[in-house]
């Protein structure tokens, strides 16, 4: 397993130098966030980003994410040109040896919450989702209506919302399949493994279809194009908001098609209601010992990152992306992994992950 950390680029309040000082962090997860969906990611920009990361003594391990244009998700006539642009971006990252691409296929919005600063009893603040609060939001008013979503700039939000509300889930599946049938062979040839991120949260929001939500959906996804390059980002926080998602069993079913792991914990407080809690299992609904054991069982040797953390110790930063709580999460995950490694050693099952790790550090 390769421990990594997300960095939002030179404007990130968390400098690479601080990420570098978190013991065990080897890789950085980054993207060209200033480019709107549909643009080709030119090599020189990727090279510049990689140089900043390498100058800090780290590796550019994962692109998260190249955004998928809504016209592709809607199946509009412009999709073929936009898919070709996406393919060129994938070729460019492959040429630079960046082997994992995390992306999502959520209509319009990325992750959605109803609060970015819910105060917990220990005085920290966190992200939370309350369906009753969401039902009172008019999404056509955009970020002004709800600060707690990750919404790239959209020219015509009301028009997009209307278009997606007419699209049923099967049509969204068809459009995802069309996209993957073109991009996956390009990714395979470029040495890039695509890793779709589950919908966050994994259910329809604002009446929009969402399809990457649970075990059957992820098994359908990997079957759309039967290639190792068509894989999954296993996000425990997204999938863990649904008690019907058995995460360790899902890890074992997806096995080698898991190319990237997002590890965060959530406390489920009701039907489609949760808040994000400290990483250790005892604080929330995710059983990390069993999830990481399952990842070990399937020989997971890819990048893992602590996903959203709380804001603690008075830190001010990007919601979910402060330094301190994600660093605490990274240390917890490495400790847990070390214990599981010892279990494997005791039983003589030396996972390839261990060997790869050691080789990488030599
Ligand atoms: C991330 C997502 O912050 C997060 O929740 O997991 O924003 C993720 O980057 C995208 O959905 C993947 O494209
Ligand atoms: Mn995630």
GROMACS .gro file of C-alpha atoms and ligand atoms in nm, residues 197 235 262 307, ligand 2:
model
    5
  197UNK     CA    1  -1.530   0.726  -0.728
  235UNK     CA    2  -1.422   0.532  -0.080
  262UNK     CA    3  -1.015   0.668   0.010
  307UNK     CA    4  -1.013   1.128   0.286
  364LIG    MN1    5  -1.373   0.999  -0.146
   0.00000   0.00000   0.00000
